[in-house]
Amino acid sequence: MKVLFIEYPKCSTCQKAKKHLLSLGVEVEARHIVEDTPSVEELTAWWKRSGLPLKKFFNTSGNLYKELHMKERFPLMREEEQLKLLSEHGMLIKRPLLVTEQVVLVGFKEENYTNLCSQS
């Protein structure tokens, strides 16, 4: 199984998730969330594939989220504006993102990664 793994390499959660994937024998195509920030089109496709509310794609505990006053701004923004903002600021995106042809996982829960990788 090969997956696209959107990460911030210095993030300890991303490191743990990547290590877990490798231990499961998964081929990982890693992509730096800041140096190669996902486009609006990619984010839109992944959001729809995930079945999650768009807010789940935001790193609500990150410094940038707080600096941009997103807690107040978010409810007033249209989805298109939210997606554009995510595509402009990789650090606003909840990480890691695990992307396959069928599934998108946001954040890291070991059991979700294990279950997904055991299905292939």
GROMACS .gro file of C-alpha atoms in nm:
model
  120
    1MET     CA    1   0.000   0.000   0.000
    2LYS     CA    2   0.124   0.348  -0.087
    3VAL     CA    3  -0.010   0.661   0.084
    4LEU     CA    4   0.038   1.034   0.055
    5PHE     CA    5   0.148   1.164   0.395
    6ILE     CA    6   0.117   1.539   0.445
    7GLU     CA    7   0.340   1.634   0.737
    8TYR     CA    8   0.536   1.899   0.919
    9PRO     CA    9   0.861   1.706   0.975
   10LYS     CA   10   0.940   1.873   1.311
   11CYS     CA   11   0.598   1.778   1.451
   12SER     CA   12   0.629   1.494   1.703
   13THR     CA   13   0.282   1.362   1.616
   14CYS     CA   14   0.377   1.349   1.247
   15GLN     CA   15   0.699   1.166   1.334
   16LYS     CA   16   0.510   0.912   1.544
   17ALA     CA   17   0.248   0.860   1.272
   18LYS     CA   18   0.512   0.813   1.000
   19LYS     CA   19   0.706   0.566   1.215
   20HIS     CA   20   0.384   0.370   1.272
   21LEU     CA   21   0.308   0.359   0.899
   22LEU     CA   22   0.658   0.235   0.821
   23SER     CA   23   0.626  -0.033   1.091
   24LEU     CA   24   0.312  -0.154   0.910
   25GLY     CA   25   0.509  -0.185   0.587
   26VAL     CA   26   0.331   0.104   0.418
   27GLU     CA   27   0.508   0.291   0.137
   28VAL     CA   28   0.495   0.658   0.236
   29GLU     CA   29   0.513   0.949  -0.005
   30ALA     CA   30   0.592   1.233   0.236
   31ARG     CA   31   0.506   1.593   0.157
   32HIS     CA   32   0.602   1.899   0.364
   33ILE     CA   33   0.286   2.088   0.462
   34VAL     CA   34   0.456   2.430   0.449
   35GLU     CA   35   0.702   2.391   0.162
   36ASP     CA   36   0.441   2.221  -0.059
   37THR     CA   37   0.109   2.340   0.084
   38PRO     CA   38  -0.194   2.162  -0.064
   39SER     CA   39  -0.395   2.358  -0.320
   40VAL     CA   40  -0.759   2.457  -0.285
   41GLU     CA   41  -0.847   2.181  -0.534
   42GLU     CA   42  -0.657   1.915  -0.338
   43LEU     CA   43  -0.802   2.028  -0.006
   44THR     CA   44  -1.153   2.033  -0.150
   45ALA     CA   45  -1.118   1.679  -0.286
   46TRP     CA   46  -0.967   1.548   0.039
   47TRP     CA   47  -1.227   1.721   0.254
   48LYS     CA   48  -1.510   1.566   0.051
   49ARG     CA   49  -1.344   1.224   0.055
   50SER     CA   50  -1.294   1.242   0.432
   51GLY     CA   51  -1.662   1.295   0.512
   52LEU     CA   52  -1.557   1.530   0.794
   53PRO     CA   53  -1.669   1.885   0.865
   54LEU     CA   54  -1.422   2.134   0.715
   55LYS     CA   55  -1.336   2.266   1.062
   56LYS     CA   56  -1.163   1.932   1.134
   57PHE     CA   57  -0.898   2.031   0.876
   58PHE     CA   58  -0.795   2.332   1.087
   59ASN     CA   59  -0.517   2.309   1.344
   60THR     CA   60  -0.723   2.479   1.614
   61SER     CA   61  -0.449   2.443   1.876
   62GLY     CA   62  -0.180   2.603   1.660
   63ASN     CA   63  -0.029   2.947   1.712
   64LEU     CA   64  -0.132   3.073   1.367
   65TYR     CA   65  -0.498   2.981   1.432
   66LYS     CA   66  -0.486   3.196   1.744
   67GLU     CA   67  -0.288   3.481   1.584
   68LEU     CA   68  -0.542   3.506   1.301
   69HIS     CA   69  -0.832   3.506   1.551
   70MET     CA   70  -0.986   3.212   1.369
   71LYS     CA   71  -1.214   3.122   1.659
   72GLU     CA   72  -1.404   3.444   1.595
   73ARG     CA   73  -1.360   3.455   1.217
   74PHE     CA   74  -1.436   3.092   1.132
   75PRO     CA   75  -1.817   3.100   1.181
   76LEU     CA   76  -1.840   3.404   0.951
   77MET     CA   77  -1.638   3.254   0.665
   78ARG     CA   78  -1.773   3.070   0.364
   79GLU     CA   79  -1.626   2.728   0.283
   80GLU     CA   80  -1.445   2.873  -0.021
   81GLU     CA   81  -1.273   3.130   0.203
   82GLN     CA   82  -1.177   2.864   0.455
   83LEU     CA   83  -1.024   2.642   0.185
   84LYS     CA   84  -0.833   2.936   0.036
   85LEU     CA   85  -0.694   3.026   0.377
   86LEU     CA   86  -0.580   2.667   0.437
   87SER     CA   87  -0.410   2.660   0.096
   88GLU     CA   88  -0.222   2.981   0.179
   89HIS     CA   89  -0.107   2.880   0.528
   90GLY     CA   90   0.011   2.521   0.567
   91MET     CA   91   0.048   2.564   0.942
   92LEU     CA   92  -0.329   2.616   0.969
   93ILE     CA   93  -0.388   2.262   0.845
   94LYS     CA   94  -0.437   1.988   1.104
   95ARG     CA   95  -0.160   1.738   1.062
   96PRO     CA   96  -0.075   1.484   0.961
   97LEU     CA   97  -0.302   1.412   0.667
   98LEU     CA   98  -0.304   1.057   0.535
   99VAL     CA   99  -0.443   1.040   0.183
  100THR     CA  100  -0.533   0.727  -0.014
  101GLU     CA  101  -0.753   0.678  -0.321
  102GLN     CA  102  -1.055   0.606  -0.099
  103VAL     CA  103  -0.984   0.757   0.243
  104VAL     CA  104  -0.845   1.071   0.405
  105LEU     CA  105  -0.748   1.066   0.773
  106VAL     CA  106  -0.690   1.394   0.956
  107GLY     CA  107  -0.463   1.387   1.260
  108PHE     CA  108  -0.317   1.069   1.405
  109LYS     CA  109  -0.502   0.794   1.584
  110GLU     CA  110  -0.295   0.476   1.580
  111GLU     CA  111  -0.599   0.247   1.558
  112ASN     CA  112  -0.733   0.431   1.251
  113TYR     CA  113  -0.399   0.400   1.073
  114THR     CA  114  -0.371   0.031   1.166
  115ASN     CA  115  -0.727  -0.044   1.052
  116LEU     CA  116  -0.683   0.138   0.722
  117CYS     CA  117  -0.352  -0.031   0.644
  118SER     CA  118  -0.479  -0.378   0.736
  119GLN     CA  119  -0.760  -0.345   0.479
  120SER     CA  120  -0.523  -0.331   0.183
   0.00000   0.00000   0.00000
